[in-house]
Coordinates of C-alpha atoms and ligand atoms in Angstrom, one line a residue:
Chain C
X293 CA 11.7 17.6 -33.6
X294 CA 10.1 14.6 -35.3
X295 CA 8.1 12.1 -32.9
X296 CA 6.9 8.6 -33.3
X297 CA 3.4 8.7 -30.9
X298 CA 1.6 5.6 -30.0
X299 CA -1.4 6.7 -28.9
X300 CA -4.3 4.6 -27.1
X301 CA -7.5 5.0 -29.2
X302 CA -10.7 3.8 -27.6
X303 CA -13.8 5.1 -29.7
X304 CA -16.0 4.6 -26.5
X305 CA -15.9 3.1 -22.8
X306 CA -17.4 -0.4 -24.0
X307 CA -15.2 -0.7 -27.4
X308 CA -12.1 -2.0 -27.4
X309 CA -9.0 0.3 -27.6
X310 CA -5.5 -0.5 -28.9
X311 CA -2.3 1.8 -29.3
X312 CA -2.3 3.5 -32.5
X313 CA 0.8 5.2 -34.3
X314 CA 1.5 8.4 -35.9
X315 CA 4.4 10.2 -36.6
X316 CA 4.5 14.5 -36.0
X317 CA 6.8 16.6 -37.0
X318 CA 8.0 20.2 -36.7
X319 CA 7.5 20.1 -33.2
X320 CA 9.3 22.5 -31.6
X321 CA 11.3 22.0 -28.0
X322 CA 9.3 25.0 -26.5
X323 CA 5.9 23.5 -27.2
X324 CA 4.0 21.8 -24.0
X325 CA 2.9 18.2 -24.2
X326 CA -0.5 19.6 -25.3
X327 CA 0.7 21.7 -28.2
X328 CA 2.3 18.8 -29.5
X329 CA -1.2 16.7 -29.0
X330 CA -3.1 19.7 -30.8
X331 CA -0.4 19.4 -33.7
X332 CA -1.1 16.3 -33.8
X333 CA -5.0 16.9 -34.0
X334 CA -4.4 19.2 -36.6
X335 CA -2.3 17.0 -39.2
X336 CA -5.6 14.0 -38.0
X337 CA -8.4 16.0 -38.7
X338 CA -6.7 17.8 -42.3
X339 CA -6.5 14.1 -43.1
X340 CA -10.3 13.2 -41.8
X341 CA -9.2 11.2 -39.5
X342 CA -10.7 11.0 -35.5
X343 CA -8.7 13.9 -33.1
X344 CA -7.3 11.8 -30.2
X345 CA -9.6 12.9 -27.2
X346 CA -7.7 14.2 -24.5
X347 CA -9.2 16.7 -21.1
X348 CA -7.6 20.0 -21.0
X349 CA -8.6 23.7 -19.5
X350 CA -6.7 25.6 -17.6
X351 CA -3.1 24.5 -19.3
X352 CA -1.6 26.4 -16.3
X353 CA -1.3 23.5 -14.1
X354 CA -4.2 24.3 -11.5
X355 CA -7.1 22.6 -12.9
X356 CA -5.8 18.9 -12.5
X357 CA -7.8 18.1 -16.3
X358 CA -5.0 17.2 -18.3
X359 CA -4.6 13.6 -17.3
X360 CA -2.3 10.4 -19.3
X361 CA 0.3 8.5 -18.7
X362 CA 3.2 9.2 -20.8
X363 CA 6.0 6.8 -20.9
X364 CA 4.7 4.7 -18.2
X365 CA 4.7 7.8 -15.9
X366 CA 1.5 9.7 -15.0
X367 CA 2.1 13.1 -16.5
X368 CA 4.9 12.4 -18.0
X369 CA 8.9 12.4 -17.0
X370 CA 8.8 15.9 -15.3
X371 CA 7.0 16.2 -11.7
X372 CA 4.4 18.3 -13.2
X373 CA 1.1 18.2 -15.3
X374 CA 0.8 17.1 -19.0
X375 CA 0.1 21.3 -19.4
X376 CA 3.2 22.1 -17.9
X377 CA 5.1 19.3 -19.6
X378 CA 7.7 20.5 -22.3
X379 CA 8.5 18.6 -25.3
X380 CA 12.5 19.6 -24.5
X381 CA 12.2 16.7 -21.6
X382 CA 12.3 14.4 -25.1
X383 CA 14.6 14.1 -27.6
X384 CA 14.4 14.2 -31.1
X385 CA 13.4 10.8 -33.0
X386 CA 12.0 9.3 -29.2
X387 CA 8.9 6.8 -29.7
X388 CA 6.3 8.4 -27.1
X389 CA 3.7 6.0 -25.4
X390 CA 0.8 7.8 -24.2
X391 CA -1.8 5.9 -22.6
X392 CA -5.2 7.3 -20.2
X393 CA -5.6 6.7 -16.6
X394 CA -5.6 2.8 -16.0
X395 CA -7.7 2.1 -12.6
X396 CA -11.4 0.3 -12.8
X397 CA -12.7 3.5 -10.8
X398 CA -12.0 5.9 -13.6
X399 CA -13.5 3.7 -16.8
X400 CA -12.4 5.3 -19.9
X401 CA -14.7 7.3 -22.1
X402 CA -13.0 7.8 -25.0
X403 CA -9.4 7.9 -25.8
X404 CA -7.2 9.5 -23.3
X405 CA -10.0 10.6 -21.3
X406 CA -11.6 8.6 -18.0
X407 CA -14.4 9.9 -15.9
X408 CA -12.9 11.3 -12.8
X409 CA -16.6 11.8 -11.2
X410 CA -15.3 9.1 -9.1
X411 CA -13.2 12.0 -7.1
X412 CA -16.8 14.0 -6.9
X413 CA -18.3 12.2 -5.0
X414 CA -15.8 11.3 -2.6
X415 CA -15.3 15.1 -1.8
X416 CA -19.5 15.5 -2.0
X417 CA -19.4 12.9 1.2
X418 CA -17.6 15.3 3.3
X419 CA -15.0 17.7 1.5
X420 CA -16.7 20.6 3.0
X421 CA -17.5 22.4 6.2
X422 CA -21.1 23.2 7.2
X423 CA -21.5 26.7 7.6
X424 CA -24.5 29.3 8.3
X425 CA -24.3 31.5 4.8
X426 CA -24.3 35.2 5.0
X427 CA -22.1 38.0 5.3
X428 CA -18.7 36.6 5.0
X429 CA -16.8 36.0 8.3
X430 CA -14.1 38.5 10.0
X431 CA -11.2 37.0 8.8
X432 CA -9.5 36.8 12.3
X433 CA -12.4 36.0 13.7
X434 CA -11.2 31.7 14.2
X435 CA -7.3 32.0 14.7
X436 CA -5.5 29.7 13.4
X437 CA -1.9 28.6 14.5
X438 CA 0.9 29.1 11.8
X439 CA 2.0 25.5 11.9
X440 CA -2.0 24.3 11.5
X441 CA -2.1 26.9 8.2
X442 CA 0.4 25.6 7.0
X443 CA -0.3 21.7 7.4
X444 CA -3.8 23.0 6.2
X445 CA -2.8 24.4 2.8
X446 CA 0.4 21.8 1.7
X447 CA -2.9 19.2 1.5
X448 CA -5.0 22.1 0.0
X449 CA -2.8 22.2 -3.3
X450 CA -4.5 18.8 -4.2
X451 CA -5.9 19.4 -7.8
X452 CA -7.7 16.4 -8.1
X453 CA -5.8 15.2 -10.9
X454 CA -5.9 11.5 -10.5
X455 CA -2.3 11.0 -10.8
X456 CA -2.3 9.4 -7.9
X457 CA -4.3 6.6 -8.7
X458 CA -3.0 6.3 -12.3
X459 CA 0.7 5.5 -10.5
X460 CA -0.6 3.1 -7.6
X461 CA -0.7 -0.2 -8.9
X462 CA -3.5 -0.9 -6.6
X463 CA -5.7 2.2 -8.4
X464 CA -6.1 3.6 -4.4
X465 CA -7.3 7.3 -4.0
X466 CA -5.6 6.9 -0.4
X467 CA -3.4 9.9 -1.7
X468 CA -5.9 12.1 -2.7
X469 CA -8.5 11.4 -0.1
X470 CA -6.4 11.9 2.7
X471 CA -5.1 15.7 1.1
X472 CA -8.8 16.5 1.1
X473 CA -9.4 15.2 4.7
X474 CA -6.0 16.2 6.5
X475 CA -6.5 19.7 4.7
X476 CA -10.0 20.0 6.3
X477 CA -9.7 18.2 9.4
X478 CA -7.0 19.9 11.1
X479 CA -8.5 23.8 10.7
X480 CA -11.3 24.5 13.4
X481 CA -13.6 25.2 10.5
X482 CA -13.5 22.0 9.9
X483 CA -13.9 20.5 13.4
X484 CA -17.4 19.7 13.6
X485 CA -17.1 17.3 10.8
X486 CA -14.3 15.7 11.7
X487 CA -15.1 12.6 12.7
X488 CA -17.8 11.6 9.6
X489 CA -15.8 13.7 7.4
X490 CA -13.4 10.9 7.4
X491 CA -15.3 7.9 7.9
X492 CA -17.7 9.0 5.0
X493 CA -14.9 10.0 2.8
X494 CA -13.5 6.7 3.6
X495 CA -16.8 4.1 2.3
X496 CA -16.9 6.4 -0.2
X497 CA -13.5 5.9 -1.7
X498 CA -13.9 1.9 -0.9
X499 CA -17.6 1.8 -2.6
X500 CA -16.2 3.7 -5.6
X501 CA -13.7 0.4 -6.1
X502 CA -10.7 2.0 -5.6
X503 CA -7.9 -0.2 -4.0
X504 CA -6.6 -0.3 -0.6
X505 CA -2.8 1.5 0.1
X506 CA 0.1 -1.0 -0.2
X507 CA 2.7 1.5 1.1
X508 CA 4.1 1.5 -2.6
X509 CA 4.4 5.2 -2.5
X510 CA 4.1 5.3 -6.3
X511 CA 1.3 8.2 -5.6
X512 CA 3.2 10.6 -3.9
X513 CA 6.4 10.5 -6.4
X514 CA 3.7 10.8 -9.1
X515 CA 1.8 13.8 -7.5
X516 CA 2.5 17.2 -9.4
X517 CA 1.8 18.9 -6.2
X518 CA 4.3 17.1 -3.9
X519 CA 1.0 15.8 -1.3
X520 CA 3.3 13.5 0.8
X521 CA 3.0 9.7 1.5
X522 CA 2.8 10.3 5.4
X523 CA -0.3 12.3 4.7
X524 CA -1.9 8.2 4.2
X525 CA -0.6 7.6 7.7
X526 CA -2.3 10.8 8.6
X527 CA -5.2 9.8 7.2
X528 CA -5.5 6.5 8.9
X529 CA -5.2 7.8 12.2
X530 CA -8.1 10.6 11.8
X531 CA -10.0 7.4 10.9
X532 CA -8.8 4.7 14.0
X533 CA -9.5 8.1 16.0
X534 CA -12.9 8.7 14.6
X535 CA -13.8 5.0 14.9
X536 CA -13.1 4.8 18.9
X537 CA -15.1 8.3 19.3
X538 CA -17.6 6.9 17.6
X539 CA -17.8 3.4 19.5
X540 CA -18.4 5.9 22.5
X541 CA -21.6 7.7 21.1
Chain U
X265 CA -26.7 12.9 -1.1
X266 CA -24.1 15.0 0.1
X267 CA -26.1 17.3 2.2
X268 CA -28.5 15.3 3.9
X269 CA -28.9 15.5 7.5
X270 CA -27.2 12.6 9.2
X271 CA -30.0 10.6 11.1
X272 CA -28.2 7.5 10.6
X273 CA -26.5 4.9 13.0
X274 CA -22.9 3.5 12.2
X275 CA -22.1 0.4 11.8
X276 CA -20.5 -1.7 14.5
X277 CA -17.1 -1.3 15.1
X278 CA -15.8 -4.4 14.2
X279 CA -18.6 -4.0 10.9
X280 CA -16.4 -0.6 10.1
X281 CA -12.9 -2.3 10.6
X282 CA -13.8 -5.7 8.5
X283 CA -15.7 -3.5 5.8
X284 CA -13.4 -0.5 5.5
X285 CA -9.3 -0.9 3.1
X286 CA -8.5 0.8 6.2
X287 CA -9.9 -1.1 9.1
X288 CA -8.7 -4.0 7.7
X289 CA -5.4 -2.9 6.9
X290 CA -4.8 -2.2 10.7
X291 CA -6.4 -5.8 11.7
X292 CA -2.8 -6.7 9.4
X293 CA -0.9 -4.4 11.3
X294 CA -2.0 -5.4 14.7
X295 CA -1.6 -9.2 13.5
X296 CA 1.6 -8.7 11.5
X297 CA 3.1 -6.7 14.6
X298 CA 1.9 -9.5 17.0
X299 CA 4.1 -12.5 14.9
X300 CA 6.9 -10.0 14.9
X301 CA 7.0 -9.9 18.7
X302 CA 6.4 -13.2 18.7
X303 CA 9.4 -14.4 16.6
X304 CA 11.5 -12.0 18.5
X305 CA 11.1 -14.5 21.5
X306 CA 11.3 -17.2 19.3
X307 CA 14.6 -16.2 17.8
X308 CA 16.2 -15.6 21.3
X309 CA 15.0 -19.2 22.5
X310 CA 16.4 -20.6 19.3
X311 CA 20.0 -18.7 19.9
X312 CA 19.6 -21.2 22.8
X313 CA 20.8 -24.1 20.9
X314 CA 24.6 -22.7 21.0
X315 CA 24.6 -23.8 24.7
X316 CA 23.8 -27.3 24.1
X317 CA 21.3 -29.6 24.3
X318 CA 20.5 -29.7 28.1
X319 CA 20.0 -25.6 27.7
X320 CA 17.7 -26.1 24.5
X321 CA 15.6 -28.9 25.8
X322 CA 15.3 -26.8 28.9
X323 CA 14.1 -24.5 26.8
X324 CA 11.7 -26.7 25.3
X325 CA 10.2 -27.8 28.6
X326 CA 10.0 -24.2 30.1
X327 CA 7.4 -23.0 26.9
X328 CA 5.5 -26.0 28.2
X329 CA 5.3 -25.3 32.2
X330 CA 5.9 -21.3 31.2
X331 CA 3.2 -19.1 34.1
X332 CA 3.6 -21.8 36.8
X333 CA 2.0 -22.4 39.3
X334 CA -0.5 -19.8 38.1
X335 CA -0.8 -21.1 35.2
X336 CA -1.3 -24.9 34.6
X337 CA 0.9 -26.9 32.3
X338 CA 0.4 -25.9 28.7
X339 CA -1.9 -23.2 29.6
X340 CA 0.6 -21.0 28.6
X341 CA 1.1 -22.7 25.2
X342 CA -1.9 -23.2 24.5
X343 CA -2.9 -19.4 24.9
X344 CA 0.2 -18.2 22.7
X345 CA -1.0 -21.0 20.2
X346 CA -4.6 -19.6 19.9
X347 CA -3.2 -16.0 19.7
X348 CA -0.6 -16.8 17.1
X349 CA -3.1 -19.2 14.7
X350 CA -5.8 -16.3 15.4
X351 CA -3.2 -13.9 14.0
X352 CA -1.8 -15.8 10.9
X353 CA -5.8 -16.3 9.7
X354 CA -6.7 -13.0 10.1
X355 CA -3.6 -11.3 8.9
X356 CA -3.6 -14.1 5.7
X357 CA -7.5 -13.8 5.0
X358 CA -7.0 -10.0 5.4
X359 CA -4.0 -10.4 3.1
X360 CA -5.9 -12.3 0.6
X361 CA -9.0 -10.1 0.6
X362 CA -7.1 -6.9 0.3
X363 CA -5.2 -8.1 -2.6
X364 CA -8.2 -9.4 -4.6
X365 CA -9.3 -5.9 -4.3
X366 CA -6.6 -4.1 -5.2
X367 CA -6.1 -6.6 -8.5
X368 CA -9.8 -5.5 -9.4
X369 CA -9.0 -1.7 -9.0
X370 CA -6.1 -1.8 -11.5
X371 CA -7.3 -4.5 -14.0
X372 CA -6.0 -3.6 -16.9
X373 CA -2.2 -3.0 -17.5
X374 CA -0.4 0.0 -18.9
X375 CA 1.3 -0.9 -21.9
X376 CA 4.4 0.6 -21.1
X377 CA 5.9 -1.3 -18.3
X378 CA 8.4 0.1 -16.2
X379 CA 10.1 -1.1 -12.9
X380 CA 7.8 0.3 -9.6
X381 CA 8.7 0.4 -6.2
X382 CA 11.4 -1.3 -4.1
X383 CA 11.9 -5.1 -4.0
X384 CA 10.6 -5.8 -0.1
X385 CA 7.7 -3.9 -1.4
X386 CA 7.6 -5.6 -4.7
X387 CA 7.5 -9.5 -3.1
X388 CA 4.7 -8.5 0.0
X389 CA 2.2 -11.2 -1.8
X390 CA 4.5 -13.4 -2.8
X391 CA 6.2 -13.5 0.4
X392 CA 3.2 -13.9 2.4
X393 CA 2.5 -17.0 0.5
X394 CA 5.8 -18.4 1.4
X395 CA 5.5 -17.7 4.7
X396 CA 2.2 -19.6 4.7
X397 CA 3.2 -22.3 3.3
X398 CA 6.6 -22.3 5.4
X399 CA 4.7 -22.0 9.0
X400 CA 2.7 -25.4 8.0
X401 CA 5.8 -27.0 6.9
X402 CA 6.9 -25.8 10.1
X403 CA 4.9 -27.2 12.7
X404 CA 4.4 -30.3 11.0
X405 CA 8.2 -31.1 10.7
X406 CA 9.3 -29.9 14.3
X407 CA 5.9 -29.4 16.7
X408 CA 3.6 -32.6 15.2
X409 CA 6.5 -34.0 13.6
X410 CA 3.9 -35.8 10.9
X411 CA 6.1 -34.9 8.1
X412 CA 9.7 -35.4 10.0
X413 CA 10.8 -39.4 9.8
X414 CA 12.8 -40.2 13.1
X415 CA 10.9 -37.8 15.1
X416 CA 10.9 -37.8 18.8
X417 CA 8.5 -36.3 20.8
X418 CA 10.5 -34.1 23.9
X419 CA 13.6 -34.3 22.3
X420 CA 13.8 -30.7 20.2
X421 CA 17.1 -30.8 20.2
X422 CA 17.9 -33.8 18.2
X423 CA 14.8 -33.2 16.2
X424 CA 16.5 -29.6 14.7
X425 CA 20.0 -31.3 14.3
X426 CA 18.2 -34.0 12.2
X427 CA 16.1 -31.4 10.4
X428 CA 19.2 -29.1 9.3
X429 CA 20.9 -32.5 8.1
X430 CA 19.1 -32.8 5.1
X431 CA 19.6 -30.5 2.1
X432 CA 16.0 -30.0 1.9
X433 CA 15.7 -29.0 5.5
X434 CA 17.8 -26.1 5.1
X435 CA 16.7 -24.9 1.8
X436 CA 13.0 -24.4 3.0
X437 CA 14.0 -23.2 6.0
X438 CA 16.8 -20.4 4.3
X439 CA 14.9 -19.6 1.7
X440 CA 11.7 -18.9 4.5
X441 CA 13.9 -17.0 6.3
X442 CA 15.0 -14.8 3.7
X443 CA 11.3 -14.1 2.3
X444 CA 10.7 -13.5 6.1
X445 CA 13.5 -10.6 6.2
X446 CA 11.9 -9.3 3.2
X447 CA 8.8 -9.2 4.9
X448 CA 9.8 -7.2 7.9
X449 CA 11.6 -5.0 6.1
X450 CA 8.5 -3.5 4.0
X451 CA 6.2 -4.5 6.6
X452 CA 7.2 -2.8 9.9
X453 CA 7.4 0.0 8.2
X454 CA 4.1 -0.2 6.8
X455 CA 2.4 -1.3 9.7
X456 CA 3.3 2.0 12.0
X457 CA 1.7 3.6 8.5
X458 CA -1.3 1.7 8.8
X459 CA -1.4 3.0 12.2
X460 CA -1.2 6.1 12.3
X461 CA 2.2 6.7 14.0
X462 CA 4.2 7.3 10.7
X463 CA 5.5 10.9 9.9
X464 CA 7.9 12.5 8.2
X465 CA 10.1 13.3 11.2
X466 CA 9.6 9.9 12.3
X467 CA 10.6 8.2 8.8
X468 CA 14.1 7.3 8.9
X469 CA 14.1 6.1 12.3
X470 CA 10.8 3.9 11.6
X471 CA 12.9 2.8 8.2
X472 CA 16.1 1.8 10.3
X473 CA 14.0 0.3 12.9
X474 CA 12.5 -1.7 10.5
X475 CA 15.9 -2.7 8.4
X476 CA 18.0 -3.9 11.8
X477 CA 14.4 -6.2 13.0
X478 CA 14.6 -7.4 9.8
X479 CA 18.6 -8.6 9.4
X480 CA 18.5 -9.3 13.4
X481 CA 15.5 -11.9 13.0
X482 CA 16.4 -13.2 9.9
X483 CA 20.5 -13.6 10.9
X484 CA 19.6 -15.3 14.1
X485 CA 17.0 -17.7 12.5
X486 CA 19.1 -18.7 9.6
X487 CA 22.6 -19.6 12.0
X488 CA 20.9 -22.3 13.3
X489 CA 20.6 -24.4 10.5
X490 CA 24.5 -23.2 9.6
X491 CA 25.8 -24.1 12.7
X492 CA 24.2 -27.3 12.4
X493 CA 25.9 -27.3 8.9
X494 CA 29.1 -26.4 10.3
X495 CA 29.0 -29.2 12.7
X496 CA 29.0 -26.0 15.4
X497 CA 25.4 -27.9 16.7
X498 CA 25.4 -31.4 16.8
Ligands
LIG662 C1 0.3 -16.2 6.7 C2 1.3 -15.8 5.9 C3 1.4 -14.4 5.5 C4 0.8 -13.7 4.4 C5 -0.1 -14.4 3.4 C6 1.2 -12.4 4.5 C7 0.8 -11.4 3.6 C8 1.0 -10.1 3.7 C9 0.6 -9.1 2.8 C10 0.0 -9.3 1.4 C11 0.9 -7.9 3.3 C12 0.5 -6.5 2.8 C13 1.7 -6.1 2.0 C14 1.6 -4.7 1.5 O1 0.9 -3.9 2.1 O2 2.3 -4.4 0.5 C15 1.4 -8.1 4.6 C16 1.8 -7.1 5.5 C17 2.4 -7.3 6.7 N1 2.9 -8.5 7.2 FE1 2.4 -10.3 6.4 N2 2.0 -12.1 5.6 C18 2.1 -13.3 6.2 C19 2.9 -13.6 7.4 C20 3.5 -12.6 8.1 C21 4.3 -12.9 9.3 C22 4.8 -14.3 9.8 C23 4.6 -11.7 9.8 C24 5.4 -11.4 11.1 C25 6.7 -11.4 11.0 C26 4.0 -10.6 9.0 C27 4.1 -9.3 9.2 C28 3.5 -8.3 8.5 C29 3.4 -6.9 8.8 C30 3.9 -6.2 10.0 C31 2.7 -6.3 7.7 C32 2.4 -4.8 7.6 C33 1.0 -4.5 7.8 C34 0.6 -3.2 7.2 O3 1.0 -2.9 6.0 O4 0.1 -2.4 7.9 N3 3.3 -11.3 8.0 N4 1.5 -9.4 4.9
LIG663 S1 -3.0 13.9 -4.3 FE1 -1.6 14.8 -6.0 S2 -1.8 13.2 -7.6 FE2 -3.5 12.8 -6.2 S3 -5.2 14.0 -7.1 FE3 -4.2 15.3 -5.6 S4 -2.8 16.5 -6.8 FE4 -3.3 14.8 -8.1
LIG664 S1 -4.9 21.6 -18.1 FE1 -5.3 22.3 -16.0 S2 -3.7 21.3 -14.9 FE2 -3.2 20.7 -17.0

């Protein structure tokens, strides 16, 4: 296959960027959406020129790294990651547009890549459980009901990918928070916490400048890991519940 | 940061609500669902002017004597006036506040445009404004009658038929109550969202619910000013 890229190219988070194009070739239709980047690496740094900057690890689809927008779509046409992405979802002679994570919370820092840290510290202000350390529990020691388990680990699957803020053209983490607080919230692990889990979690996401939900649900068609839209809704009520409980204190 | 022991006292409630995308996107809800029951009663009273003037202007008289004898004349009103205006300003400054935000979070554009979302969802902001700008229009031209020449005060009646009989009357008016119908549509939906009652079982109905309010409000709003066109209301 031979591409035409346009690629943004931002040397650093105060420069100015612009779209830059190259052309590859001999990519093949097996390659990922990576492979075709590191080609394209390749043929830039052979001519001395700048690689394009782009976060990678696991390229299995589990880390969440591997964010841009490709064609207007975060990750790409496919519902997957920009790892798990296949070059045979183009065709050959397409113009690719491949641009990084557009939302003020996530500046970028250099090319393709933004700084996600935003997504840290959300989770640091109540995306755990408090536990006593030691020997590791009995495993059946808290039952858990199937349906709970279940609910529990469908919001678990959230890699933190941003993908969901890249598509919301408000840049809200609604999508994303609410995975990390529905997945902890309804498990009795988690129910100590559940009232400040949420309302932290909550002036977290606002004080990191992220926007407020629309009901757009561009997140959840963009989410590789198929969170769903009614887990906002979910979300919201853990927090009106949380805010009359703690009226009453 | 994360791990520090929690000596610390919230907010007040209403601090939480006003500060929080969340909290204020439920005082939107609660307003947005308020007008919507609102123009539910409004809509059936307007259906009223089918059945003539006597009916209407009874109408008319009964919003002003409505809660008798408990209630003293225009008490009534008066309290559905202040809970109405205290809903449009919250929900609108909410609106605006909310919007500013979310411009901020996503200031700079992708490149490569393409079409998002559905068209209700699509025209919330500019539809708001609309409406805004439609409920002033409103009360001025049929409540105050300050913008409405040949107004007279206790005849509502005569003053819609003379409304509805210029062209401009009617466009504002349609063209109101088609952003209006656009409105419900996306918003309904989006407020049981907002509050917590949305969930995937409950999707579709919330959905239809939403679609019927939506073409039942607008529908009954908009054949007043075409029967008054159609000479059907004179
Ligand atoms: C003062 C004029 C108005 C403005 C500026 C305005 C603006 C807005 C905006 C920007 C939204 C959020 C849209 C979104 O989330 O995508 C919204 C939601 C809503 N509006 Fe309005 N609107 C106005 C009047 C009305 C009226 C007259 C009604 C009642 C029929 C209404 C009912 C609603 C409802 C129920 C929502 C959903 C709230 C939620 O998302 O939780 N609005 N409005
Ligand atoms: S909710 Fe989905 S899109 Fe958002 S961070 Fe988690 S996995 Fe990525
Ligand atoms: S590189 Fe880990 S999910 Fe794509």
């Amino acid at each position: 296959m031979r591409l035409t890229l346009r690629v943004w190219r931002q040397k650093n988070t105060d420069a100015p960027g612009a779209m830059a194009t190259y052309e590859v070739d001999g990519i093949s239709k097996d390659m990922s959406f990576l492979e075709m980047l590191d080609t394209l690496n390749e043929k830039l740094i052979l001519e001395g020129e700048d690689p394009v900057a782009f976060d990678h690890d696991c390229r299995e689809g589990i880390c969440g790294a591997c964010s841009m927008v490709i064609n207007g779509d975060a990750h790409g046409p496919e519902r997957t990651t920009t790892c798990q992405l296949h070059m045979r979802s183009f065709a050959d002679g397409d113009t690719i547009d491949v641009e990084p994570w557009r939302a003020t919370a996530f500046p970028v820092v250099r090319d393709l890549v933004v700084d996600r840290s935003a997504f840290d510290r959300i989770i640091g202000a109540g995306g755990y459980i408090s536990v006593p350390t030691g020997a590791a529990p009995e495993a059946h020691a808290t039952p858990v009901p199937k349906a709970d388990a279940d609910y529990a680990f469908e919001h678990a699957e959230c890699i933190g990918c941003g993908a969901c803020v890249a598509a919301c053209p408000n840049g809200s983490a609604m999508l994303f928070t609410s995975a990390k607080i529905n997945h902890l919230n309804v498990l009795p692990q988690g129910a100590p916490e559940r009232e400040s889990r949420v309302l932290d979690m909550v002036a977290t996401m606002d004080a990191e400048g992220f926007g407020g939900c629309t009901l757009t649900g561009e997140c959840a068609t963009a989410c590789p890991k198929g969170i769903p839209l009614p887990s906002i809704a979910a979300m919201n009520k853990e927090w009106l519940r949380a805010t009359r409980k703690a009226g009453k204190r | 940061m994360a791990l520090a022991t929690r000596t610390d006292r919230r907010p007040s409630i209403a601090r939480t609500f006003w500060g929080s995308t969340v909290g204020k996107k439920t005082v939107m809800a609660a307003t947005g669902l308020i007008m919507i029951a609102y123009l539910a009663v409004h809509a059936l009273g307007n259906a009223k002017i089918f059945f003539g003037a006597g009916d209407f202007n009874d109408y008319g008289h009964w919003l002003r004597v409505m809660g008798a004898p408990v209630l003293h004349r225009e008490w009534g009103l008066w309290t559905a006036r202040v809970v109405l205006s205290a809903s449009v300003i919250l929900h609108g400054v909410s609106a605006y506040q909310l919007s500013r935000r979310d411009l901020k979070a996503r200031a700079t554009a992708y490149v490569h445009k393409r079409r998002r979302a559905s068209y209700a969802t699509r025209t919330m902001r500019w539809g708001g404004i609309i409406l805004a700008l439609f409920i002033v229009w409103h009360i001025l031209d049929l409540t105050t009658g300050t913008v409405h020449p040949g107004f007279q005060e206790g005849h509502p009646y005569q003053n819609v038929v003379d409304t509805f009989s210029t062209w401009y009357g009617n466009v504002i008016y349609i063209v109101a109550m088609l952003a209006l119908g656009l409105h419900i549509r996306h918003g309904f939906w989006s407020a049981a969202q907002t509050l917590g009652v949305g969930n995937a079982t409950r999707d579709r109905v919330l959905k239809a619910v939403a679609n019927v309010l939506a073409v039942l409000l607008t529908a009954t709003f908009i054949s007043v000013p075409v029967g008054v066109m159609t000479g059907v209301v004179s």
